[in-house]
XYZ file of C-alpha atoms in Angstrom:
694
model
C -0.029 -0.032 0.008
C 3.077 2.462 0.622
C 3.953 2.393 -3.236
C 0.575 3.675 -4.386
C 1.373 7.363 -3.796
C 4.686 6.871 -5.744
C 2.492 5.245 -8.618
C 0.431 8.396 -8.912
C 3.108 10.903 -8.882
C 3.716 12.980 -11.855
C 0.475 11.977 -13.460
C -1.800 14.484 -15.013
C -5.603 14.538 -13.837
C -6.622 12.427 -16.888
C -3.863 9.780 -16.568
C -4.589 9.463 -12.668
C -8.146 9.032 -13.737
C -7.316 6.082 -15.963
C -4.688 4.688 -13.256
C -7.102 4.480 -10.433
C -10.199 3.428 -12.438
C -11.989 0.396 -10.449
C -11.578 -3.208 -12.033
C -13.845 -3.494 -14.932
C -13.988 -2.085 -18.397
C -11.900 0.937 -19.093
C -11.360 2.692 -22.448
C -8.363 5.021 -22.778
C -8.654 7.272 -25.770
C -5.027 8.326 -26.162
C -3.718 10.961 -28.592
C -0.146 10.784 -29.864
C 2.361 11.742 -27.248
C -0.023 11.972 -24.236
C 1.824 9.137 -22.233
C -0.212 5.993 -22.969
C 2.273 3.535 -22.036
C 3.046 5.438 -18.866
C -0.645 5.386 -17.983
C -1.357 1.636 -18.688
C 1.803 0.409 -16.814
C 1.095 2.468 -13.898
C -2.474 1.346 -14.084
C -1.276 -2.368 -13.923
C 0.989 -1.677 -11.354
C -1.740 0.039 -9.170
C -4.012 -2.791 -9.527
C -1.398 -5.144 -8.400
C -0.201 -3.115 -5.593
C -3.751 -2.766 -4.157
C -4.166 -6.531 -4.113
C -6.975 -6.548 -6.719
C -5.097 -8.776 -9.186
C -1.817 -10.960 -8.947
C 0.951 -9.867 -11.401
C 0.577 -13.571 -12.895
C -3.194 -12.880 -13.464
C -2.674 -10.037 -15.870
C -2.286 -10.494 -19.611
C -1.146 -7.334 -21.575
C -1.082 -7.487 -25.339
C 0.400 -5.304 -27.889
C 1.533 -5.416 -31.613
C 5.349 -5.586 -31.395
C 7.849 -7.597 -29.594
C 9.491 -4.266 -29.026
C 6.528 -2.712 -27.550
C 5.937 -5.719 -25.226
C 9.560 -5.788 -24.231
C 9.254 -1.879 -23.232
C 6.264 -2.661 -21.358
C 7.763 -5.530 -19.358
C 10.745 -3.430 -18.493
C 8.735 -0.538 -17.272
C 6.614 -2.811 -15.269
C 9.574 -4.530 -13.474
C 10.513 -0.921 -12.503
C 7.122 -0.354 -10.858
C 7.007 -3.470 -8.915
C 4.843 -5.363 -11.592
C 7.331 -8.273 -12.238
C 5.320 -11.338 -13.549
C 3.074 -9.493 -15.526
C 2.752 -11.257 -19.010
C 3.362 -8.628 -21.757
C 3.403 -10.104 -25.058
C 2.313 -9.776 -28.599
C -1.016 -11.521 -29.469
C 0.887 -14.021 -31.664
C 3.485 -14.762 -28.913
C 0.722 -15.174 -26.190
C -1.320 -17.342 -28.406
C 1.840 -19.495 -29.004
C 2.543 -20.141 -25.373
C -0.918 -20.983 -24.740
C -1.205 -23.511 -27.651
C 1.942 -25.118 -26.670
C 0.363 -25.975 -23.476
C -3.082 -26.859 -24.404
C -2.255 -28.408 -27.907
C -1.304 -32.039 -26.366
C -4.358 -32.249 -24.372
C -6.702 -31.463 -27.235
C -5.136 -33.388 -30.111
C -3.157 -35.966 -28.025
C 0.090 -35.170 -30.331
C 2.887 -32.720 -30.010
C 2.145 -29.237 -31.535
C 2.723 -28.886 -35.135
C 5.746 -26.905 -36.182
C 5.593 -23.354 -36.720
C 6.809 -21.681 -39.892
C 8.062 -18.196 -39.773
C 8.067 -18.149 -43.545
C 5.034 -19.361 -45.509
C 6.872 -18.313 -48.791
C 7.791 -21.721 -49.790
C 4.211 -23.222 -49.260
C 2.736 -20.482 -51.229
C 5.280 -20.953 -54.070
C 4.094 -24.504 -54.160
C 0.563 -23.694 -54.385
C 1.117 -21.040 -57.317
C 3.199 -23.413 -59.195
C 0.603 -26.182 -58.594
C -2.146 -23.889 -60.219
C 0.294 -22.538 -63.037
C 0.407 -19.133 -61.645
C 3.647 -16.963 -61.414
C 6.208 -18.068 -59.099
C 8.246 -14.758 -59.439
C 9.196 -13.549 -55.984
C 7.008 -10.390 -56.005
C 3.924 -12.442 -57.318
C 4.365 -14.849 -54.641
C 4.784 -12.261 -51.838
C 1.546 -10.642 -53.018
C -0.344 -13.956 -52.866
C 0.995 -14.628 -49.396
C -0.259 -11.048 -48.228
C -3.751 -11.556 -49.712
C -3.877 -15.030 -47.811
C -2.838 -13.223 -44.550
C -5.474 -10.791 -45.128
C -8.126 -13.196 -45.705
C -7.200 -15.389 -42.442
C -6.907 -12.197 -40.130
C -10.487 -11.067 -41.488
C -11.832 -14.644 -40.812
C -12.327 -15.483 -44.458
C -11.794 -18.928 -45.857
C -10.773 -19.882 -49.424
C -14.534 -20.191 -50.429
C -15.512 -16.986 -49.035
C -12.836 -15.067 -50.458
C -13.978 -13.801 -53.797
C -17.013 -12.259 -52.641
C -15.204 -10.913 -49.506
C -12.436 -9.190 -51.817
C -15.142 -7.833 -53.790
C -17.092 -6.131 -51.124
C -13.775 -4.800 -49.441
C -12.722 -3.352 -52.863
C -9.313 -5.448 -52.880
C -6.830 -5.042 -55.440
C -6.291 -8.859 -56.040
C -2.738 -9.806 -57.425
C -4.573 -12.393 -59.666
C -8.178 -13.229 -60.479
C -10.169 -13.584 -57.120
C -11.262 -17.164 -58.201
C -7.585 -18.202 -58.924
C -6.537 -16.649 -55.462
C -9.146 -18.773 -53.600
C -7.683 -21.952 -55.300
C -4.178 -20.896 -54.249
C -5.283 -20.150 -50.660
C -6.827 -23.615 -50.599
C -3.912 -25.234 -51.905
C -1.824 -23.388 -49.545
C -3.901 -24.618 -46.574
C -3.794 -28.384 -47.916
C 0.006 -28.173 -48.382
C 0.723 -26.680 -44.770
C -2.043 -29.361 -43.064
C -0.261 -32.161 -45.032
C 3.152 -31.099 -43.475
C 1.477 -30.584 -40.218
C 2.811 -26.921 -39.916
C 1.227 -23.689 -38.717
C 1.559 -20.245 -39.613
C 1.271 -17.165 -37.384
C -2.439 -16.690 -38.084
C -3.168 -20.361 -37.238
C -1.867 -19.779 -33.717
C -4.921 -17.420 -33.130
C -7.158 -19.506 -35.103
C -6.495 -22.425 -33.037
C -6.269 -21.108 -29.491
C -9.730 -19.254 -30.214
C -11.197 -22.673 -31.434
C -9.818 -24.468 -28.302
C -11.225 -21.990 -25.970
C -14.589 -21.639 -27.857
C -14.954 -25.575 -28.103
C -13.439 -26.853 -24.884
C -15.343 -25.499 -21.764
C -13.118 -26.999 -19.220
C -9.793 -25.527 -20.950
C -11.726 -22.066 -21.215
C -12.505 -22.527 -17.549
C -8.939 -23.429 -16.622
C -7.488 -20.490 -18.883
C -9.855 -17.856 -17.370
C -8.979 -19.236 -13.769
C -5.241 -18.183 -14.539
C -6.024 -15.031 -16.328
C -8.495 -12.511 -14.807
C -7.353 -9.120 -16.186
C -6.441 -7.974 -19.683
C -4.807 -5.018 -21.269
C -4.910 -4.336 -24.977
C -2.627 -1.475 -26.381
C -2.913 0.141 -29.711
C -6.534 -1.410 -29.841
C -7.231 0.444 -33.012
C -5.064 -1.925 -34.798
C -6.760 -5.131 -33.847
C -8.162 -7.099 -36.843
C -11.392 -9.527 -36.841
C -8.997 -12.500 -35.881
C -7.245 -10.633 -32.957
C -10.584 -9.631 -31.463
C -11.945 -13.061 -31.797
C -9.093 -14.170 -29.858
C -9.539 -11.395 -27.308
C -13.361 -12.373 -26.877
C -12.332 -16.012 -26.234
C -9.905 -14.728 -23.708
C -12.159 -12.515 -21.771
C -15.197 -14.700 -21.950
C -18.293 -13.130 -20.383
C -16.247 -11.175 -17.968
C -15.555 -7.215 -18.226
C -11.989 -6.722 -16.451
C -10.480 -5.277 -19.595
C -8.583 -2.204 -20.379
C -8.061 -0.966 -23.828
C -6.065 1.857 -25.118
C -5.810 3.521 -28.656
C -6.139 6.172 -31.100
C -8.305 5.872 -34.088
C -6.281 8.892 -35.753
C -3.349 6.400 -35.866
C -5.204 3.685 -37.735
C -2.779 2.907 -40.661
C -3.121 -0.934 -41.223
C -6.519 -1.046 -42.694
C -5.139 -2.835 -45.812
C -4.124 -5.746 -43.304
C -7.658 -5.794 -41.691
C -7.125 -3.461 -38.808
C -10.393 -1.473 -37.813
C -10.982 1.165 -35.208
C -14.544 -0.138 -34.716
C -13.977 -1.998 -31.608
C -12.058 0.958 -29.912
C -14.923 3.384 -31.049
C -17.448 0.891 -30.096
C -16.105 -0.041 -26.749
C -18.348 2.302 -24.722
C -21.459 0.734 -26.538
C -20.257 -2.778 -25.768
C -19.544 -1.823 -22.270
C -21.999 1.031 -21.177
C -20.586 1.267 -17.598
C -17.006 1.366 -18.946
C -14.678 4.465 -17.471
C -13.706 6.469 -20.609
C -10.748 8.557 -20.432
C -9.263 10.914 -22.974
C -5.648 11.809 -23.015
C -5.008 15.045 -25.021
C -2.125 16.731 -23.294
C 0.943 16.087 -25.711
C 4.175 15.869 -23.805
C 6.323 14.585 -26.800
C 6.155 17.550 -29.016
C 6.587 21.216 -28.956
C 3.477 23.584 -29.571
C 4.337 24.279 -32.977
C 4.465 20.631 -34.105
C 1.253 19.793 -32.249
C -0.212 22.685 -33.970
C 0.547 21.331 -37.256
C -0.516 17.719 -36.337
C -3.980 19.112 -35.300
C -4.238 20.816 -38.755
C -3.442 17.578 -40.612
C -5.885 15.405 -38.648
C -8.478 18.400 -38.375
C -8.971 18.214 -42.237
C -10.097 14.429 -42.183
C -13.500 13.812 -43.515
C -16.370 12.058 -41.448
C -14.340 11.552 -38.082
C -16.285 9.299 -35.750
C -16.810 10.901 -32.537
C -14.095 8.777 -30.878
C -11.455 10.221 -33.095
C -11.806 13.886 -32.359
C -9.012 14.208 -29.969
C -7.138 17.375 -30.189
C -3.759 17.521 -28.928
C -2.647 20.124 -26.543
C 1.065 20.853 -26.356
C 2.796 20.721 -23.001
C 6.266 21.419 -23.962
C 8.137 24.987 -24.356
C 7.998 26.608 -27.829
C 10.186 25.359 -30.412
C 11.067 26.137 -33.994
C 8.293 26.327 -36.680
C 8.004 23.343 -39.013
C 9.943 23.872 -42.151
C 8.553 23.208 -45.823
C 10.733 23.014 -48.800
C 10.515 22.252 -52.419
C 13.218 20.979 -54.672
C 13.860 20.424 -58.133
C 14.486 16.741 -57.959
C 14.868 13.836 -55.610
C 18.749 14.144 -55.662
C 18.617 17.793 -54.614
C 16.027 17.015 -51.944
C 18.238 14.401 -50.496
C 21.559 16.257 -50.544
C 19.987 19.279 -48.861
C 18.519 17.098 -46.309
C 21.864 15.558 -45.449
C 23.327 19.108 -45.155
C 20.437 19.917 -42.744
C 21.171 16.823 -40.788
C 25.006 17.673 -40.560
C 24.079 21.348 -39.293
C 21.642 19.725 -36.661
C 24.512 17.624 -35.442
C 26.817 20.452 -35.092
C 24.100 22.243 -33.045
C 24.201 19.154 -30.738
C 21.341 17.007 -31.863
C 22.279 13.340 -31.663
C 22.277 11.622 -34.858
C 20.228 8.698 -33.004
C 17.527 11.443 -32.391
C 17.167 12.271 -36.189
C 14.876 10.292 -38.756
C 14.212 10.353 -42.358
C 10.674 8.976 -43.122
C 9.095 8.194 -46.371
C 5.866 6.537 -47.788
C 7.563 3.496 -49.516
C 10.712 1.698 -48.711
C 12.064 2.403 -52.402
C 12.568 6.024 -51.443
C 15.350 5.096 -49.210
C 18.002 4.434 -51.601
C 18.654 8.141 -52.611
C 18.927 9.057 -48.828
C 21.388 6.240 -48.045
C 23.488 7.571 -50.833
C 23.274 11.300 -49.795
C 24.267 10.339 -46.360
C 27.050 7.993 -47.281
C 28.483 10.712 -49.283
C 28.144 13.162 -46.469
C 29.656 10.469 -44.186
C 26.803 10.565 -41.863
C 26.161 7.169 -40.311
C 22.702 5.805 -40.703
C 20.628 2.729 -40.190
C 17.716 1.306 -42.035
C 14.817 0.442 -39.813
C 13.301 -2.874 -41.116
C 16.666 -3.923 -42.335
C 18.900 -6.500 -40.704
C 17.834 -6.919 -36.979
C 20.254 -5.596 -34.473
C 21.086 -8.914 -32.617
C 21.382 -10.651 -35.911
C 24.402 -8.770 -36.966
C 27.716 -10.791 -36.992
C 29.374 -8.172 -34.868
C 26.619 -8.323 -32.133
C 26.514 -12.016 -32.054
C 30.362 -12.226 -32.022
C 30.271 -9.838 -29.023
C 27.558 -11.782 -26.907
C 29.654 -14.989 -27.453
C 32.631 -13.179 -25.939
C 30.804 -11.870 -23.016
C 29.727 -15.472 -22.290
C 33.244 -16.630 -22.425
C 34.355 -13.796 -20.200
C 31.590 -14.709 -17.617
C 32.693 -18.334 -17.642
C 36.230 -17.272 -16.869
C 35.389 -14.763 -13.997
C 35.960 -11.390 -15.703
C 36.270 -8.619 -13.051
C 32.897 -7.135 -12.570
C 33.721 -4.068 -10.333
C 32.537 -1.619 -12.894
C 30.202 -3.041 -15.387
C 30.466 -0.561 -18.209
C 34.207 -0.556 -18.095
C 34.207 -4.312 -18.120
C 31.993 -4.618 -21.007
C 34.161 -2.168 -22.888
C 37.191 -4.267 -21.947
C 35.785 -7.309 -23.235
C 34.266 -5.788 -26.467
C 37.819 -4.566 -27.426
C 38.367 -8.262 -28.288
C 35.903 -7.939 -31.003
C 37.240 -4.677 -32.465
C 35.864 -1.960 -30.187
C 38.309 1.061 -30.375
C 38.243 4.302 -28.287
C 37.500 6.416 -31.425
C 35.103 5.575 -34.187
C 36.328 4.774 -37.505
C 35.966 7.226 -40.271
C 32.796 5.472 -41.890
C 31.398 2.730 -44.036
C 30.963 -0.715 -42.690
C 33.814 -0.425 -40.123
C 31.803 2.553 -38.640
C 28.630 0.584 -38.562
C 30.260 -2.249 -36.579
C 31.755 0.102 -34.061
C 28.193 1.758 -33.628
C 26.820 -1.742 -32.645
C 29.376 -2.333 -30.131
C 29.360 1.066 -28.357
C 25.409 0.626 -28.338
C 26.238 -2.454 -26.123
C 28.527 -0.568 -23.929
C 25.749 2.285 -23.492
C 23.332 -0.489 -22.528
C 25.651 -1.447 -19.903
C 25.577 2.012 -18.590
C 21.709 2.268 -18.728
C 21.564 -1.030 -16.664
C 24.087 0.051 -14.082
C 22.035 3.406 -13.506
C 18.855 1.265 -13.121
C 20.530 -1.550 -10.953
C 23.992 -0.298 -9.544
C 24.824 -3.899 -8.339
C 24.303 -5.565 -11.492
C 27.227 -7.621 -12.994
C 28.095 -9.290 -16.055
C 25.891 -12.175 -15.599
C 22.881 -10.007 -14.948
C 23.849 -7.887 -18.193
C 24.081 -10.892 -20.317
C 20.626 -11.922 -19.306
C 19.455 -8.417 -20.224
C 20.905 -8.940 -23.619
C 19.242 -12.240 -24.039
C 15.898 -10.803 -23.142
C 16.133 -8.006 -25.612
C 17.205 -10.308 -28.223
C 14.199 -12.451 -27.680
C 11.948 -9.422 -27.424
C 13.505 -7.595 -30.443
C 14.105 -4.558 -27.983
C 17.655 -3.562 -29.402
C 19.515 -0.719 -27.726
C 19.896 2.772 -29.643
C 22.547 2.945 -32.230
C 24.159 6.109 -32.989
C 23.059 7.038 -36.490
C 20.169 8.417 -38.535
C 17.138 6.442 -38.873
C 15.771 5.762 -42.202
C 12.385 4.320 -42.184
C 8.987 3.912 -43.779
C 5.965 5.957 -42.105
C 4.558 2.401 -41.334
C 7.723 1.342 -39.546
C 7.992 4.621 -37.603
C 4.555 4.071 -35.625
C 5.361 3.939 -31.959
C 8.849 5.749 -32.271
C 9.939 9.447 -31.744
C 12.839 11.637 -32.498
C 14.091 15.014 -31.619
C 14.138 15.822 -35.412
C 12.183 14.153 -38.231
C 12.299 14.881 -41.900
C 9.097 13.797 -43.790
C 10.306 13.364 -47.380
C 8.929 12.727 -51.127
C 5.404 14.581 -50.165
C 4.240 14.478 -53.744
C 0.670 13.223 -55.094
C 1.006 9.600 -55.992
C 3.309 8.958 -53.181
C 1.340 10.358 -50.398
C -1.429 9.622 -50.976
C -0.113 6.659 -52.763
C -1.287 6.176 -56.444
C -3.746 3.345 -55.594
C -5.580 5.059 -52.842
C -8.696 5.536 -55.062
C -11.364 5.559 -52.672
C -12.282 8.315 -50.049
C -11.525 5.816 -47.074
C -7.973 5.008 -48.767
C -7.274 8.543 -48.901
C -8.143 9.382 -45.371
C -5.732 6.512 -44.210
C -2.887 8.189 -46.262
C -3.752 11.431 -44.366
C -3.594 9.483 -40.977
C -0.344 8.267 -42.064
C 1.032 11.736 -42.470
C -0.439 12.508 -39.120
C 1.582 9.713 -37.670
C 4.683 10.823 -39.319
C 4.151 14.559 -37.979
C 3.819 13.356 -34.337
C 6.959 11.372 -34.399
C 8.862 14.880 -34.082
C 9.532 16.192 -30.612
C 11.218 19.482 -31.860
C 12.278 19.724 -35.221
C 10.018 19.055 -38.092
C 10.984 19.276 -41.944
C 8.429 18.431 -44.659
C 9.712 18.362 -48.462
C 8.787 17.515 -51.752
C 10.604 17.105 -55.178
C 9.170 18.162 -58.679
C 11.007 15.504 -60.378
C 12.960 12.384 -60.303
C 16.668 12.621 -60.503
C 17.146 14.660 -63.549
C 13.663 14.082 -65.032
C 10.995 16.234 -66.307
C 9.320 18.423 -63.480
C 5.851 17.290 -63.714
C 5.123 16.363 -59.989
C 2.917 18.335 -57.568
C 3.176 18.361 -53.889
C 0.669 16.161 -51.747
C -3.060 17.672 -51.509
C -2.590 17.146 -47.579
C 0.114 20.116 -47.754
C -1.890 23.082 -49.313
C -3.458 23.989 -46.311
C -0.241 23.663 -44.366
C 2.328 25.823 -45.901
C 2.150 29.501 -44.509
C 1.453 31.967 -47.400
C 4.605 33.726 -46.613
C 6.824 30.810 -46.952
C 8.896 30.441 -50.085
C 7.528 27.008 -50.578
C 4.118 28.469 -51.165
C 5.080 31.023 -53.854
C 5.010 28.742 -56.659
C 1.587 27.564 -55.947
C 0.569 31.129 -55.239
C 1.724 31.987 -58.821
C -0.226 28.974 -60.192
C -3.181 30.354 -58.196
C -2.950 33.617 -59.879
C -2.849 32.038 -63.459
C -5.836 29.886 -62.484
C -7.796 33.014 -61.192
C -7.195 34.572 -64.739
C -8.856 31.708 -66.441
C -12.583 30.829 -66.548
C -13.310 28.603 -63.898
C -13.452 24.877 -64.615
C -16.784 23.294 -64.386
C -17.307 20.909 -61.423
C -17.140 17.190 -62.355
C -20.773 16.060 -63.314
C -22.131 12.687 -64.145
C -21.829 11.931 -67.725
C -25.003 10.174 -67.449
C -27.503 11.982 -65.443
C -25.304 15.176 -65.119
C -25.447 15.428 -61.277
C -22.422 16.780 -59.440
C -19.537 14.315 -58.468
C -18.016 14.315 -55.047
C -16.854 10.972 -54.253
C -13.144 9.764 -55.401
C -14.475 6.644 -57.052
C -17.502 8.823 -58.752
C -15.038 11.405 -60.062
C -12.668 8.529 -61.386
C -15.479 6.909 -63.229
C -17.029 10.057 -64.242
C -20.587 8.694 -63.033
C -22.528 8.429 -59.957
C -22.312 5.269 -58.136
C -25.989 4.588 -58.918
C -25.997 5.212 -62.481
C -25.861 2.353 -64.920
C -22.251 1.294 -66.075
C -21.647 1.221 -69.600
C -18.482 -0.651 -69.313
C -17.161 -2.711 -72.234
C -16.668 -6.137 -70.804
C -14.529 -7.463 -73.656
C -12.293 -4.255 -73.482
C -11.870 -4.537 -69.624
C -11.033 -8.200 -70.008
C -8.213 -7.341 -72.373
C -6.987 -4.171 -70.159
C -6.688 -6.478 -67.281
C -4.610 -9.191 -69.104
C -2.491 -6.497 -70.502
C -1.870 -5.110 -66.923
C -0.999 -8.486 -65.507
C 1.717 -8.795 -68.245
C 2.980 -5.399 -67.713
C 3.299 -5.837 -63.829
C 4.989 -9.190 -64.458
C 7.388 -7.301 -66.758
C 8.031 -4.554 -64.247
C 7.988 -6.899 -61.394
C 5.386 -4.645 -59.483
C 1.928 -5.455 -58.021
C -0.694 -5.096 -60.613
C -2.140 -1.935 -59.089
C 1.159 -0.007 -59.566
C 0.272 -0.126 -63.383
C -3.316 0.972 -63.015
C -6.000 0.368 -60.482
C -8.980 -1.668 -61.088
C -11.026 1.636 -60.722
C -8.918 3.382 -63.515
C -9.313 0.098 -65.796
C -12.840 0.333 -65.529
C -13.011 4.021 -66.130
C -10.936 3.334 -69.240
C -13.300 0.695 -70.422
C -16.432 2.643 -69.882
C -15.086 6.150 -71.115
C -12.999 4.522 -73.936
C -10.638 7.554 -74.738
C -9.362 7.754 -78.266
C -6.239 10.046 -77.611
C -3.826 11.210 -74.907
C -5.766 14.275 -73.864
C -9.046 12.158 -73.249
C -6.723 9.685 -71.209
C -5.418 12.533 -68.841
C -8.983 13.502 -68.331
C -9.378 10.073 -66.206
C -8.330 10.398 -62.696
C -5.169 8.325 -61.864
C -3.676 8.865 -65.199
C -1.042 11.781 -65.004
C 2.112 12.416 -67.268
C 4.156 9.554 -66.013
C 1.440 6.827 -66.648
C 0.751 8.423 -69.944
C 4.198 8.123 -70.860
C 4.693 4.629 -69.841
C 1.361 3.058 -70.967
C -0.535 5.554 -72.906
C 0.259 3.967 -76.345
C -0.351 0.381 -75.281
C -3.834 1.428 -73.775
C -4.817 3.548 -76.693
C -3.870 0.764 -78.944
C -5.960 -1.939 -77.347
C -9.001 0.655 -77.326
C -8.560 1.534 -80.794
C -8.094 -1.874 -81.815
C -11.459 -2.551 -79.847
C -13.044 0.019 -81.837
C -11.968 -1.484 -85.005
C -13.127 -4.791 -84.002
C -16.561 -3.487 -83.394
C -17.123 -1.738 -86.598
């Protein structure tokens, strides 16, 4: 009981309300930077210390091993050692290993962490492409189906209802899905989605096992609840049963995984499911300066049709900082080189390189920044690349540390001991100039800094305790900080933060991405920008380039930026000139339906040139030819089919049947780049089709 006041120290009124809420349903709507992890770990520790639940009876789940590892570390410091903090899949795997032999009277089937080989075999069996990119797309679509609780037979109808851009015809994917399941079951293997499917089935179908499980776990916490998919929600329902000791935390404004089946509907609908739930809104932002917070509110404030549960408005709590910076460049190379120079300037002003990130929409954008940083001799790491604990120098270092423990190394000063041991594997007092040697040095010095962190938290920690901490972090994929600029996609940056963030390549076709051809898809792209903005603590830079390296300047900046760039900013001037030019011309008519002449507002309606309710005059034969042509071009280019043209654009082409390039660019989704790459092919198909019908 004496620890409880300490657990409440430093909490703001809303955080405190969430922490002290009685056992039962609690919903925490937590905006970016509002201290959600602090709040939920303090809540768990508070319940434990009040004796309302034993640590071993709490199951906290989140979506990444890193987040789960961080939660366990915080809970240990708060007196919550013993609480199970895991990902959904890790928790299900642990439970399945325990219950499987009792249900099936056999050892649990082997878990495969790579379904690629089996999907390739299924594709080959059906005569589908076995190119790496095509197999990857098949595997992704199978994952979406399973996480959405959709079987092979239901897939075609479900994919059509969800507007999925399928890598092959839905009927073919359905057969590939079925073949994959047959091959997997015949080999007695499980994929990650099977872990969730099987544990939910066991708890639903075996009452005595469900009773035993619910006797062990009595309190549940779900972090990032806006990211749950139907399969994860089904597992959660099976875990909880008819009880209500459930705390959920999330932010619908950060829903960026809809393509994988995630939905905020369970977070938004939580108060309806549990009318007696305590609902707390966290809106005080402790991460970012008011200037960054203000821009973030502008980004998300422009979103359309926001449900009530998403209308959080952040309030910055930090002192003022610099205004977000906007910049326009001639091409991508100029943009990357300018950003490398700005990073060097920040470093000279004392900003650590590990506190700087360059974030982009697609991984392919990384290359030009890797080159620019290398040329400037600025160390960097690509997030999503090789895992820290899989690096050769880190594995060698851990083996050397174990040898030192076995030989009774001196442990009087843990950081000094670690530094001494790591000299054997190449650690020097001064960093090498750059390149691979510098990267290895950065990995080793990160291990020394981790020893310093452990000593600060546990002054008596020795080499054996340090090695155990390394093993725990390796298992939970919770690496130490490496000194270098982070390059990452916006999706990979979720849950992270830096002092300085560069959001780059903000052009139409990239953000929003070219295949975002529905209103819902465009709004998800807006949320992705919001996530990027809210990663920055103090320095925020947003930039775009008008051309690829040395190419023609045909790009235009993202539509999301037009209300954000201050009028007096130099980056706004080109747009103001364009606006004056447009003002001098007659106003263009708003798009109208070519069938009933009603005004068009929806993204899909504008793309098709007609209202959704008006009859389609699509040429089915031409549409089939266009889809076949697209599949072949996608195969040649080794890209997903939607990168060539989306289904909506092909439908618009088959309905409107343009006869020249000027008519083609009148169709939404066809710009100068697409026209240059594919225009002649498409026009040949359309004109050939016209000749055939005469």
